[in-house]
mmCIF file of C-alpha atoms in Angstrom:
data_model
loop_
_atom_site.group_PDB
_atom_site.id
_atom_site.type_symbol
_atom_site.label_atom_id
_atom_site.label_comp_id
_atom_site.label_asym_id
_atom_site.label_seq_id
_atom_site.Cartn_x
_atom_site.Cartn_y
_atom_site.Cartn_z
ATOM 1 C CA MET A 1 -2.659 -6.704 14.777
ATOM 2 C CA ALA A 2 -2.280 -7.639 11.128
ATOM 3 C CA THR A 3 -5.823 -6.884 10.023
ATOM 4 C CA ASP A 4 -8.188 -3.954 9.808
ATOM 5 C CA GLY A 5 -11.347 -5.626 11.093
ATOM 6 C CA VAL A 6 -12.933 -8.819 12.396
ATOM 7 C CA LYS A 7 -14.439 -10.001 9.098
ATOM 8 C CA ILE A 8 -12.989 -12.935 7.160
ATOM 9 C CA ILE A 9 -11.829 -10.689 4.316
ATOM 10 C CA ASP A 10 -10.847 -7.571 6.203
ATOM 11 C CA GLY A 11 -7.245 -6.393 5.918
ATOM 12 C CA ASP A 12 -4.157 -6.671 3.716
ATOM 13 C CA THR A 13 -3.257 -10.276 4.579
ATOM 14 C CA ALA A 14 -6.781 -11.566 3.987
ATOM 15 C CA TYR A 15 -7.267 -9.562 0.797
ATOM 16 C CA ASP A 16 -3.897 -10.664 -0.595
ATOM 17 C CA THR A 17 -4.691 -14.329 0.054
ATOM 18 C CA TYR A 18 -8.230 -14.076 -1.318
ATOM 19 C CA ASN A 19 -7.395 -11.999 -4.402
ATOM 20 C CA GLU A 20 -4.452 -14.174 -5.447
ATOM 21 C CA ILE A 21 -6.747 -17.204 -5.528
ATOM 22 C CA ILE A 22 -9.572 -15.386 -7.314
ATOM 23 C CA ASP A 23 -7.178 -13.954 -9.913
ATOM 24 C CA LEU A 24 -5.810 -17.434 -10.667
ATOM 25 C CA TYR A 25 -9.366 -18.752 -10.959
ATOM 26 C CA ASP A 26 -10.389 -15.934 -13.308
ATOM 27 C CA SER A 27 -7.379 -16.662 -15.504
ATOM 28 C CA GLY A 28 -8.657 -20.224 -16.045
ATOM 29 C CA GLU A 29 -6.647 -22.191 -13.490
ATOM 30 C CA THR A 30 -8.001 -25.461 -12.057
ATOM 31 C CA ALA A 31 -8.239 -26.291 -8.352
ATOM 32 C CA GLU A 32 -5.051 -28.338 -8.614
ATOM 33 C CA SER A 33 -3.062 -25.638 -10.399
ATOM 34 C CA ILE A 34 -4.264 -22.963 -7.967
ATOM 35 C CA ARG A 35 -3.118 -25.055 -5.012
ATOM 36 C CA GLU A 36 0.183 -25.657 -6.742
ATOM 37 C CA LYS A 37 0.755 -21.920 -7.126
ATOM 38 C CA LYS A 38 -0.903 -20.965 -3.835
ATOM 39 C CA PRO A 39 -0.154 -23.884 -1.474
ATOM 40 C CA PHE A 40 -2.384 -25.001 1.376
ATOM 41 C CA PRO A 41 -1.805 -24.921 4.304
ATOM 42 C CA PRO A 42 -0.584 -21.348 3.725
ATOM 43 C CA GLU A 43 3.082 -20.476 3.929
ATOM 44 C CA GLY A 44 4.929 -17.344 4.991
ATOM 45 C CA TYR A 45 2.786 -16.434 7.978
ATOM 46 C CA VAL A 46 4.104 -14.427 10.918
ATOM 47 C CA ASP A 47 2.196 -15.917 13.860
ATOM 48 C CA ASP A 48 -0.955 -17.858 14.780
ATOM 49 C CA PHE A 49 -3.114 -14.760 14.283
ATOM 50 C CA ASP A 50 -1.713 -14.285 10.782
ATOM 51 C CA TYR A 51 -2.124 -17.992 10.021
ATOM 52 C CA GLU A 52 -5.803 -17.989 10.996
ATOM 53 C CA VAL A 53 -6.449 -14.979 8.764
ATOM 54 C CA MET A 54 -4.769 -16.729 5.819
ATOM 55 C CA VAL A 55 -6.512 -20.080 6.358
ATOM 56 C CA THR A 56 -9.982 -18.554 6.671
ATOM 57 C CA ALA A 57 -9.481 -16.256 3.664
ATOM 58 C CA TYR A 58 -8.260 -19.269 1.664
ATOM 59 C CA ALA A 59 -11.364 -21.225 2.660
ATOM 60 C CA GLN A 60 -13.670 -18.338 1.779
ATOM 61 C CA ALA A 61 -12.164 -18.077 -1.716
ATOM 62 C CA PHE A 62 -12.207 -21.839 -2.390
ATOM 63 C CA TRP A 63 -15.817 -22.130 -1.230
ATOM 64 C CA GLU A 64 -16.892 -19.281 -3.526
ATOM 65 C CA ILE A 65 -15.297 -20.908 -6.584
ATOM 66 C CA GLY A 66 -16.568 -24.399 -5.722
ATOM 67 C CA PHE A 67 -13.181 -25.945 -4.957
ATOM 68 C CA ILE A 68 -13.462 -26.359 -1.168
ATOM 69 C CA GLY A 69 -11.948 -29.652 0.045
ATOM 70 C CA ASP A 70 -12.077 -31.735 3.221
ATOM 71 C CA ASP A 71 -8.525 -30.817 4.187
ATOM 72 C CA ILE A 72 -9.349 -27.094 4.034
ATOM 73 C CA ILE A 73 -12.485 -27.605 6.138
ATOM 74 C CA ALA A 74 -10.512 -29.626 8.689
ATOM 75 C CA GLU A 75 -7.849 -26.924 8.988
ATOM 76 C CA VAL A 76 -10.478 -24.211 9.404
ATOM 77 C CA LYS A 77 -11.958 -26.275 12.245
ATOM 78 C CA ARG A 78 -8.550 -26.545 13.881
ATOM 79 C CA VAL A 79 -7.754 -22.810 13.725
ATOM 80 C CA ILE A 80 -11.227 -21.886 14.988
ATOM 81 C CA GLU A 81 -10.732 -24.177 17.974
ATOM 82 C CA ALA A 82 -7.260 -22.710 18.561
ATOM 83 C CA GLY A 83 -8.892 -19.276 18.782
ATOM 84 C CA ALA A 84 -5.842 -17.119 18.023
ATOM 85 C CA CYS A 85 -7.776 -14.211 16.509
ATOM 86 C CA VAL A 86 -10.593 -14.237 19.054
ATOM 87 C CA LYS A 87 -8.016 -14.191 21.850
ATOM 88 C CA SER A 88 -6.080 -11.344 20.248
ATOM 89 C CA TRP A 89 -9.159 -9.254 19.493
ATOM 90 C CA THR A 90 -10.468 -9.767 23.034
ATOM 91 C CA GLU A 91 -7.175 -8.795 24.662
ATOM 92 C CA GLU A 92 -6.518 -5.766 22.476
ATOM 93 C CA CYS A 93 -10.013 -4.438 21.731
ATOM 94 C CA GLY A 94 -12.300 -5.963 24.337
ATOM 95 C CA ALA A 95 -14.834 -8.768 24.659
ATOM 96 C CA LYS A 96 -17.195 -7.225 22.102
ATOM 97 C CA ALA A 97 -14.549 -7.404 19.356
ATOM 98 C CA GLY A 98 -13.647 -10.972 20.312
ATOM 99 C CA LYS A 99 -17.293 -12.037 20.103
ATOM 100 C CA ALA A 100 -17.653 -10.282 16.737
ATOM 101 C CA ARG A 101 -14.708 -12.267 15.348
ATOM 102 C CA GLN A 102 -16.170 -15.498 16.718
ATOM 103 C CA LYS A 103 -19.477 -14.705 15.020
ATOM 104 C CA GLU A 104 -17.697 -14.288 11.676
ATOM 105 C CA LEU A 105 -15.894 -17.608 12.176
ATOM 106 C CA ASP A 106 -19.166 -19.368 13.004
ATOM 107 C CA ARG A 107 -20.728 -17.996 9.816
ATOM 108 C CA LEU A 108 -17.774 -19.206 7.767
ATOM 109 C CA TRP A 109 -17.912 -22.632 9.390
ATOM 110 C CA THR A 110 -21.606 -23.023 8.559
ATOM 111 C CA LYS A 111 -21.012 -21.817 5.018
ATOM 112 C CA ILE A 112 -18.114 -24.099 4.083
ATOM 113 C CA ASN A 113 -19.884 -27.197 5.416
ATOM 114 C CA SER A 114 -22.518 -26.870 2.703
ATOM 115 C CA PRO A 115 -21.927 -26.777 -1.070
ATOM 116 C CA ASN A 116 -22.008 -23.328 -2.624
ATOM 117 C CA PRO A 117 -25.365 -23.096 -4.455
ATOM 118 C CA LYS A 118 -24.110 -20.269 -6.664
ATOM 119 C CA ILE A 119 -20.508 -20.818 -7.688
ATOM 120 C CA ARG A 120 -18.719 -17.648 -8.737
ATOM 121 C CA LYS A 121 -18.349 -17.328 -12.502
ATOM 122 C CA ARG A 122 -14.937 -16.636 -13.948
ATOM 123 C CA LYS A 123 -14.555 -12.981 -14.840
ATOM 124 C CA LYS A 124 -12.772 -11.540 -17.827
ATOM 125 C CA TYR A 125 -11.273 -8.095 -17.419
ATOM 126 C CA ASN A 126 -10.732 -5.614 -20.213
ATOM 127 C CA LYS A 127 -7.141 -4.809 -19.391
ATOM 128 C CA VAL A 128 -5.598 -1.608 -20.687
ATOM 129 C CA THR A 129 -3.009 -2.509 -23.325
ATOM 130 C CA GLU A 130 -2.517 0.806 -25.116
ATOM 131 C CA PHE A 131 -0.988 3.256 -22.676
ATOM 132 C CA LEU A 132 -1.161 7.021 -22.956
ATOM 133 C CA PHE A 133 2.349 7.643 -21.639
ATOM 134 C CA GLU A 134 5.474 5.747 -20.634
ATOM 135 C CA VAL A 135 7.279 5.702 -17.306
ATOM 136 C CA ASN A 136 9.959 8.463 -17.220
ATOM 137 C CA ASP A 137 7.965 10.692 -19.601
ATOM 138 C CA VAL A 138 8.106 14.385 -18.711
ATOM 139 C CA LEU A 139 4.785 16.118 -19.359
ATOM 140 C CA ALA A 140 4.299 19.867 -19.671
ATOM 141 C CA PHE A 141 0.938 21.604 -19.422
ATOM 142 C CA GLN A 142 -0.440 25.127 -19.169
ATOM 143 C CA SER A 143 -2.998 26.541 -16.748
ATOM 144 C CA SER A 144 -5.728 29.030 -17.563
ATOM 145 C CA CYS A 145 -3.582 31.796 -16.068
ATOM 146 C CA LYS A 146 -0.877 30.967 -18.649
ATOM 147 C CA ALA A 147 1.526 29.370 -16.154
ATOM 148 C CA HIS A 148 3.423 26.322 -17.415
ATOM 149 C CA TYR A 149 4.043 23.298 -15.175
ATOM 150 C CA ALA A 150 5.780 19.918 -15.450
ATOM 151 C CA ILE A 151 5.058 16.470 -14.039
ATOM 152 C CA VAL A 152 6.922 13.184 -14.499
ATOM 153 C CA LEU A 153 5.419 9.705 -14.821
ATOM 154 C CA ALA A 154 7.111 7.759 -12.022
ATOM 155 C CA ASP A 155 5.072 4.550 -12.179
ATOM 156 C CA MET A 156 1.902 2.887 -13.415
ATOM 157 C CA PHE A 157 -0.410 0.772 -11.278
ATOM 158 C CA ARG A 158 -2.081 -2.028 -13.239
ATOM 159 C CA TYR A 159 -4.463 -4.604 -11.772
ATOM 160 C CA ARG A 160 -7.297 -6.381 -13.553
ATOM 161 C CA ASN A 161 -9.063 -3.631 -15.548
ATOM 162 C CA ILE A 162 -7.489 -0.838 -13.482
ATOM 163 C CA CYS A 163 -4.700 1.336 -14.817
ATOM 164 C CA ASP A 164 -3.539 4.383 -12.874
ATOM 165 C CA TYR A 165 -0.770 6.799 -13.822
ATOM 166 C CA CYS A 166 1.385 7.970 -10.904
ATOM 167 C CA PHE A 167 3.081 11.313 -11.558
ATOM 168 C CA PHE A 168 5.491 13.127 -9.302
ATOM 169 C CA ILE A 169 5.328 16.888 -8.898
ATOM 170 C CA THR A 170 8.072 19.283 -9.963
ATOM 171 C CA ASP A 171 8.452 22.887 -8.867
ATOM 172 C CA TYR A 172 8.802 24.164 -12.432
ATOM 173 C CA LYS A 173 6.541 27.146 -13.024
ATOM 174 C CA GLY A 174 7.191 29.560 -15.852
ATOM 175 C CA SER A 175 5.736 31.775 -18.533
ATOM 176 C CA LEU A 176 7.196 29.449 -21.169
ATOM 177 C CA PRO A 177 7.055 25.652 -21.543
ATOM 178 C CA PRO A 178 9.970 23.939 -19.775
ATOM 179 C CA THR A 179 12.882 22.276 -21.506
ATOM 180 C CA ILE A 180 13.951 18.816 -20.406
ATOM 181 C CA GLU A 181 17.125 20.326 -18.932
ATOM 182 C CA GLN A 182 15.114 22.792 -16.857
ATOM 183 C CA VAL A 183 13.052 19.938 -15.437
ATOM 184 C CA ARG A 184 16.198 17.937 -14.728
ATOM 185 C CA LYS A 185 17.541 20.874 -12.710
ATOM 186 C CA SER A 186 14.236 21.478 -10.899
ATOM 187 C CA LYS A 187 12.959 20.005 -7.649
ATOM 188 C CA VAL A 188 10.485 17.271 -6.736
ATOM 189 C CA LEU A 189 7.912 17.361 -3.954
ATOM 190 C CA GLY A 190 8.341 14.703 -1.294
ATOM 191 C CA TYR A 191 8.936 14.006 2.352
ATOM 192 C CA LYS A 192 11.255 11.966 4.533
ATOM 193 C CA PRO A 193 9.875 8.838 6.218
ATOM 194 C CA PRO A 194 8.675 9.476 9.775
ATOM 195 C CA LEU A 195 10.991 8.219 12.496
ATOM 196 C CA SER A 196 9.708 6.478 15.588
ATOM 197 C CA GLY A 197 11.969 4.567 17.912
ATOM 198 C CA ASN A 198 8.912 3.849 20.044
ATOM 199 C CA ASN A 199 7.630 1.406 17.436
ATOM 200 C CA ILE A 200 10.440 -1.097 17.885
ATOM 201 C CA ALA A 201 10.498 -0.587 21.651
ATOM 202 C CA ASP A 202 6.777 -1.347 21.843
ATOM 203 C CA ALA A 203 7.184 -4.375 19.608
ATOM 204 C CA LEU A 204 10.018 -5.776 21.714
ATOM 205 C CA ALA A 205 8.179 -5.052 24.942
ATOM 206 C CA GLY A 206 5.207 -6.988 23.615
ATOM 207 C CA MET A 207 7.372 -10.104 23.486
ATOM 208 C CA PHE A 208 7.598 -10.153 27.277
ATOM 209 C CA SER A 209 4.866 -10.734 29.859
ATOM 210 C CA ALA A 210 4.508 -8.331 32.774
ATOM 211 C CA GLU A 211 5.876 -11.006 35.118
ATOM 212 C CA ASN A 212 8.942 -11.581 32.958
ATOM 213 C CA ILE A 213 9.615 -7.853 32.773
ATOM 214 C CA LYS A 214 9.612 -7.644 36.589
ATOM 215 C CA ASN A 215 12.226 -10.386 36.706
ATOM 216 C CA LEU A 216 14.528 -8.699 34.195
ATOM 217 C CA GLU A 217 17.089 -6.494 35.878
ATOM 218 C CA GLY A 218 17.646 -3.263 34.007
ATOM 219 C CA PHE A 219 14.870 -4.010 31.505
ATOM 220 C CA ALA A 220 13.864 -0.346 31.205
ATOM 221 C CA ASP A 221 17.467 0.712 30.578
ATOM 222 C CA MET A 222 17.861 -2.047 28.007
ATOM 223 C CA MET A 223 14.750 -0.923 26.142
ATOM 224 C CA ASN A 224 15.809 2.726 26.250
ATOM 225 C CA ASN A 225 19.211 1.841 24.803
ATOM 226 C CA MET A 226 17.558 -0.229 22.074
ATOM 227 C CA GLN A 227 15.280 2.666 21.250
ATOM 228 C CA LYS A 228 18.190 5.124 21.114
ATOM 229 C CA ASN A 229 20.290 2.835 18.906
ATOM 230 C CA PHE A 230 17.343 2.193 16.610
ATOM 231 C CA GLN A 231 16.630 5.916 16.357
ATOM 232 C CA GLU A 232 20.241 6.663 15.409
ATOM 233 C CA LYS A 233 20.276 3.827 12.886
ATOM 234 C CA MET A 234 17.025 4.979 11.300
ATOM 235 C CA GLU A 235 18.191 8.585 11.115
ATOM 236 C CA THR A 236 21.327 7.456 9.292
ATOM 237 C CA GLU A 237 19.492 5.134 6.893
ATOM 238 C CA THR A 238 16.687 7.564 6.064
ATOM 239 C CA ALA A 239 18.861 10.654 5.693
ATOM 240 C CA SER A 240 19.029 10.072 1.939
ATOM 241 C CA GLN A 241 15.526 8.605 1.524
ATOM 242 C CA ILE A 242 12.515 10.526 0.316
ATOM 243 C CA LEU A 243 8.969 9.467 -0.426
ATOM 244 C CA LEU A 244 7.533 11.155 -3.496
ATOM 245 C CA LYS A 245 4.272 13.065 -3.268
ATOM 246 C CA LEU A 246 2.179 11.835 -6.190
ATOM 247 C CA ILE A 247 -0.638 12.800 -8.503
ATOM 248 C CA ASP A 248 -2.741 9.741 -9.438
ATOM 249 C CA ILE A 249 -4.945 9.814 -12.542
ATOM 250 C CA SER A 250 -6.867 6.814 -13.865
ATOM 251 C CA HIS A 251 -6.520 5.787 -17.507
ATOM 252 C CA LYS A 252 -10.235 6.344 -18.030
ATOM 253 C CA GLU A 253 -10.090 9.928 -16.759
ATOM 254 C CA LEU A 254 -6.730 10.805 -18.301
ATOM 255 C CA LYS A 255 -7.990 9.891 -21.781
ATOM 256 C CA LYS A 256 -10.464 12.769 -21.532
ATOM 257 C CA PHE A 257 -7.744 15.432 -21.322
ATOM 258 C CA VAL A 258 -4.615 13.722 -22.645
ATOM 259 C CA ASP A 259 -4.400 16.387 -25.369
ATOM 260 C CA LYS A 260 -3.618 18.993 -22.693
ATOM 261 C CA PHE A 261 -0.107 17.582 -22.254
ATOM 262 C CA ASP A 262 3.077 17.750 -24.286
ATOM 263 C CA VAL A 263 5.737 15.091 -23.779
ATOM 264 C CA ILE A 264 8.974 17.085 -23.811
ATOM 265 C CA GLY A 265 11.328 14.165 -23.203
ATOM 266 C CA LYS A 266 12.313 11.569 -20.627
ATOM 267 C CA LEU A 267 14.280 11.499 -17.402
ATOM 268 C CA ASN A 268 16.668 8.636 -16.772
ATOM 269 C CA LEU A 269 15.168 7.734 -13.402
ATOM 270 C CA ASP A 270 16.851 5.181 -11.163
ATOM 271 C CA LYS A 271 14.112 2.805 -9.971
ATOM 272 C CA THR A 272 16.137 1.907 -6.888
ATOM 273 C CA LYS A 273 15.909 5.538 -5.763
ATOM 274 C CA ILE A 274 12.176 5.923 -6.377
ATOM 275 C CA GLN A 275 9.937 5.466 -3.350
ATOM 276 C CA LEU A 276 6.278 6.268 -3.870
ATOM 277 C CA GLY A 277 4.556 8.151 -1.078
ATOM 278 C CA SER A 278 1.051 9.467 -0.532
ATOM 279 C CA SER A 279 -1.007 10.565 -3.508
ATOM 280 C CA GLN A 280 -3.668 13.039 -4.582
ATOM 281 C CA CYS A 281 -6.270 11.542 -6.927
ATOM 282 C CA ILE A 282 -7.180 13.837 -9.822
ATOM 283 C CA SER A 283 -10.238 13.283 -12.010
ATOM 284 C CA ASP A 284 -10.134 16.154 -14.533
ATOM 285 C CA PHE A 285 -7.831 18.805 -15.975
ATOM 286 C CA GLU A 286 -9.432 21.676 -14.098
ATOM 287 C CA GLU A 287 -8.740 19.922 -10.814
ATOM 288 C CA LEU A 288 -5.112 19.323 -11.835
ATOM 289 C CA VAL A 289 -4.563 22.966 -12.786
ATOM 290 C CA ASN A 290 -6.201 24.174 -9.593
ATOM 291 C CA HIS A 291 -3.947 21.892 -7.563
ATOM 292 C CA PHE A 292 -0.811 23.348 -9.162
ATOM 293 C CA ASP A 293 -2.003 26.952 -9.084
ATOM 294 C CA ASN A 294 -2.477 26.567 -5.310
ATOM 295 C CA LEU A 295 0.348 24.127 -4.642
ATOM 296 C CA GLU A 296 2.169 26.107 -1.943
ATOM 297 C CA GLN A 297 -1.097 26.519 -0.055
ATOM 298 C CA HIS A 298 -1.718 22.755 -0.227
ATOM 299 C CA ILE A 299 1.792 22.080 1.084
ATOM 300 C CA GLU A 300 1.338 24.508 3.959
ATOM 301 C CA GLU A 301 -2.025 22.999 4.917
ATOM 302 C CA SER A 302 -0.572 19.498 4.820
ATOM 303 C CA ASN A 303 2.394 20.462 6.990
ATOM 304 C CA ASN A 304 0.152 22.187 9.527
ATOM 305 C CA ARG A 305 -2.072 19.166 10.110
ATOM 306 C CA GLN A 306 -2.100 17.943 13.697
ATOM 307 C CA LEU A 307 -0.905 14.335 13.666
ATOM 308 C CA PRO A 308 0.806 11.973 16.131
ATOM 309 C CA ALA A 309 4.593 12.339 16.110
ATOM 310 C CA ASP A 310 5.152 8.937 14.488
ATOM 311 C CA LEU A 311 2.849 9.910 11.585
ATOM 312 C CA LYS A 312 3.962 13.506 11.148
ATOM 313 C CA VAL A 313 5.854 14.308 7.949
ATOM 314 C CA THR A 314 6.941 17.559 6.355
ATOM 315 C CA GLU A 315 6.454 18.012 2.628
ATOM 316 C CA GLU A 316 9.398 19.785 1.041
ATOM 317 C CA TRP A 317 11.324 20.146 -2.210
ATOM 318 C CA PHE A 318 14.264 17.911 -3.165
ATOM 319 C CA ASP A 319 16.621 18.001 -6.146
ATOM 320 C CA ILE A 320 15.352 15.781 -8.960
ATOM 321 C CA GLU A 321 18.939 14.894 -9.837
ATOM 322 C CA ARG A 322 19.128 12.674 -6.759
ATOM 323 C CA LEU A 323 16.553 10.374 -8.451
ATOM 324 C CA LEU A 324 18.511 10.011 -11.692
ATOM 325 C CA ARG A 325 20.902 7.279 -12.708
ATOM 326 C CA ASN A 326 24.520 8.159 -12.194
ATOM 327 C CA GLN A 327 26.070 9.283 -15.459
ATOM 328 C CA ARG A 328 29.328 7.516 -16.327
#
């Protein structure tokens, strides 16, 4: 199910559709130019469920900004009558969930059939334009117990007035500040993507009704072979892949203790080899230092968490050199 909840804006697909329209509106686009850049009816949907989510999110956004049109209203009516989401929610989560989705659709239908009395004003965002560091910068810092550490800026997340710095963690720890060569020869904290052949088997099985499965000779053997082949393929493809464990710090917070860092150089990172994984949000320098002073304990606690097999990962150290561009 490609959504997180029954509401109109409730999940990645709905939020992506809604936010793209709102961002275009805030940047000064007209109804015509928005529809040119974000066509209606929506494109690129996976199935009827996905399509309903996109159509209703589109309608919600256009109603809020005062651009709702008859064709959008007519298409909302059609997808509501088709009932793809209500059917899916009912089958997968029960009648209560299906009724909850229907209630949200009824509210939307009532809303879009009347003009919006309070059209959303265009917002201007104070975007960060002067950055504290650059991607590939290697930062050294010292803890209160005189230990020196190093982090590397792998990426920056920028959206509207948000700017977050995404650092990966190295295992450098010394009584002296690191050199760039020492960091290059150090290790980075990460984990390999979890493997689950069951995922594809379940997805394929979902394509068949129970009656069809009964009529397929050797269906179970076929699915088991698919699962085995997929598992072997994934193990081969992910053998060299790692997801980086990150430290995320917002621009606003980082400004408060930017003087605690020394930029000792840059690493020539290969973007094609960088895959960002889960992150730890840090709000002040004391929290950062505490995290590094107790890093091995954090790793152990993370690895000992009880999780389903298809979500279980093991944090470990990998050579940083595998993330660098090949030197010719």
